[in-house]
Short mmCIF file of C-alpha atoms in Angstrom, two decimals:
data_model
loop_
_atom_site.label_atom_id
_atom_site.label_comp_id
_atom_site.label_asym_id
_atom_site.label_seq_id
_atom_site.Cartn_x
_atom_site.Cartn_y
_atom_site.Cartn_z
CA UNK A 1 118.19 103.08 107.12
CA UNK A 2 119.84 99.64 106.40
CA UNK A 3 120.14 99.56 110.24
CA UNK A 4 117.18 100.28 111.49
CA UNK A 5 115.05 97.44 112.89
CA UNK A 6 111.70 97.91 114.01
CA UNK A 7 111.38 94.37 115.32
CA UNK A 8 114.84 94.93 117.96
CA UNK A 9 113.76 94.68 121.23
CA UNK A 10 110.11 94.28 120.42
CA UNK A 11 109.81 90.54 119.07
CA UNK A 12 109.13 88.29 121.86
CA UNK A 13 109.73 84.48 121.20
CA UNK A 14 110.47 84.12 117.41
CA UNK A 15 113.08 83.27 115.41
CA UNK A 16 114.12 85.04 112.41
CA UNK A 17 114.03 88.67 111.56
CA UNK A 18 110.99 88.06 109.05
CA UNK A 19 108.50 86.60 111.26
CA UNK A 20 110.17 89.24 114.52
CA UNK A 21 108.66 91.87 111.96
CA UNK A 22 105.78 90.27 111.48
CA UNK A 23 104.80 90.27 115.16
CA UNK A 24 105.74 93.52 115.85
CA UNK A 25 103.70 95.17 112.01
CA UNK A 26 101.13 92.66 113.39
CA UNK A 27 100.57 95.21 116.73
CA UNK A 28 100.33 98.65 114.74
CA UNK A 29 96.66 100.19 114.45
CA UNK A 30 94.79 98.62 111.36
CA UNK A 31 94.76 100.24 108.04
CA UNK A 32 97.30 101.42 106.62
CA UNK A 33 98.15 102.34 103.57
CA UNK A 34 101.68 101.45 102.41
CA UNK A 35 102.51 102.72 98.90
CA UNK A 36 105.91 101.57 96.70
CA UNK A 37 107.06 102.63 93.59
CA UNK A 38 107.60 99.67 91.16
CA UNK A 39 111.11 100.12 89.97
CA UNK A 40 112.49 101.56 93.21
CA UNK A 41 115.65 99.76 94.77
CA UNK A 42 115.85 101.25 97.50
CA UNK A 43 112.46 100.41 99.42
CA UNK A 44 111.52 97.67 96.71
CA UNK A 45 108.28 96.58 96.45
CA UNK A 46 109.05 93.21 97.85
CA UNK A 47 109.50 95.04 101.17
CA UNK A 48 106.55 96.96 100.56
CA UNK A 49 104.61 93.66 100.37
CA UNK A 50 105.54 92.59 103.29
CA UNK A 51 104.51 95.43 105.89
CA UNK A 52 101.26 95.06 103.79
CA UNK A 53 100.79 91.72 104.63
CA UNK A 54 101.64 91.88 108.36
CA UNK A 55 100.03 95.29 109.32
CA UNK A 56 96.03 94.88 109.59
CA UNK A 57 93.98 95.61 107.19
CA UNK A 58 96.49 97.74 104.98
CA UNK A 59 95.82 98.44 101.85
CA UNK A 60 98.83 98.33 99.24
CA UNK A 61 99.63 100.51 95.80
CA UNK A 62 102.14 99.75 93.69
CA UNK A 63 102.79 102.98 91.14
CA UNK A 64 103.98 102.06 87.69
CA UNK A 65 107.46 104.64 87.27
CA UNK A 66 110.53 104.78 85.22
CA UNK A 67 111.80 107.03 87.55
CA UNK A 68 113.50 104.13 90.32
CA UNK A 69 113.48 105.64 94.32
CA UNK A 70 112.76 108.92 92.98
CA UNK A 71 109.47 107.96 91.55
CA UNK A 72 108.41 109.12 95.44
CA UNK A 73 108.91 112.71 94.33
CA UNK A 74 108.08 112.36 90.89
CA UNK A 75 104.92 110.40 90.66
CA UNK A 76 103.17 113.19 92.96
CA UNK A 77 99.71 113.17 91.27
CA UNK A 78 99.48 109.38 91.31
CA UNK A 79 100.51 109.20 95.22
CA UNK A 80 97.95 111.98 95.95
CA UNK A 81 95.09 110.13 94.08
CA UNK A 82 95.79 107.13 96.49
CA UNK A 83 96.18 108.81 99.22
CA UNK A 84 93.11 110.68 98.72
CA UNK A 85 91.00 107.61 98.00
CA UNK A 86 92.31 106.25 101.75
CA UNK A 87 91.48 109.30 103.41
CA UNK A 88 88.22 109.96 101.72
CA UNK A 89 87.11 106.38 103.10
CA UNK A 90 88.74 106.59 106.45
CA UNK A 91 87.79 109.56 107.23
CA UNK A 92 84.34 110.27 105.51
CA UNK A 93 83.04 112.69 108.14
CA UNK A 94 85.52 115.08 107.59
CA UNK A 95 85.34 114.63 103.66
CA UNK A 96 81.20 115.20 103.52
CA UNK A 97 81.43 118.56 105.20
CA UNK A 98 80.50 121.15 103.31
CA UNK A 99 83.54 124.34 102.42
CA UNK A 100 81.87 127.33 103.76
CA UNK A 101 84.06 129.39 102.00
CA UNK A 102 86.06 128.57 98.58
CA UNK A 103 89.54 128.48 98.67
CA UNK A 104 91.62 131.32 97.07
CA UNK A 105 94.72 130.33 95.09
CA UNK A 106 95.79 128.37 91.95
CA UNK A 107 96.03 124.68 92.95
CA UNK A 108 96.46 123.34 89.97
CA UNK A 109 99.43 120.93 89.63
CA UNK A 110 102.72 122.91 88.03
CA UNK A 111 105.51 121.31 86.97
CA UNK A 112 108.38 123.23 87.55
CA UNK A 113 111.60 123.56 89.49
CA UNK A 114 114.51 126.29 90.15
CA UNK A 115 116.70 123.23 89.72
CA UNK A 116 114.56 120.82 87.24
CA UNK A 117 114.30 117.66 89.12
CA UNK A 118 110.68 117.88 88.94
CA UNK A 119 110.44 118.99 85.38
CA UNK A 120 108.63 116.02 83.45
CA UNK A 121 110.92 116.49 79.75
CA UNK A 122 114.60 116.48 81.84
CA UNK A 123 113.94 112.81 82.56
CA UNK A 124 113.35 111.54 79.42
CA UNK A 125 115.96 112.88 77.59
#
């Protein structure tokens, strides 16, 4: 990932890889919605701020975690309220439709794993 470059080959007349990013975020469809996890090092906020800035109209969350980069996994219910939200109010039409027929299945949120990476007590030990 630390070599990819959305901006090579794309950025016509700038200087800088900052403001060649910039132009090129500046030509994606409008709103977005870019979401970061506040203690992650590996895609830090920071970053997260700035394709926010230069894509159109995006909308940005920041999630409060302990957890670092693997607050993306972790911080699952938080993520899907957001993400929710976005598509509720891009996407309304599809949202007001009425469900002709209910669902079958649990969907309530479980928090368990073969291997325990997504259990909630192992990471705060």
């Amino acid at each position: 990932m630390d070599t990819h470059d959305v901006a090579r080959g794309r950025a016509v007349g700038v200087e800088g890889e900052s403001q060649a990013l910039a132009q090129v975020l500046a030509t994606l469809p409008p709103r977005a919605l870019v979401i970061g996890i506040a203690t992650d090092g590996l895609f830090t906020t920071t970053e997260q701020r700035e394709l926010a800035t230069h894509i159109p109209d995006a909308d940005l969350v920041v999630i409060p975690s302990p957890d670092g980069h693997d607050g993306f996994l972790l911080e699952f219910e938080q993520i899907n309220t957001h993400v929710q939200r976005f598509l509720k109010r891009e996407f309304p039409e599809i949202y007001e439709k009425e469900v002709e027929e209910p669902m079958e299945g649990d969907f309530e949120v479980k928090k368990t794993s073969v291997f325990g990476e997504a259990e909630v007590d192992i990471t705060r030990w």
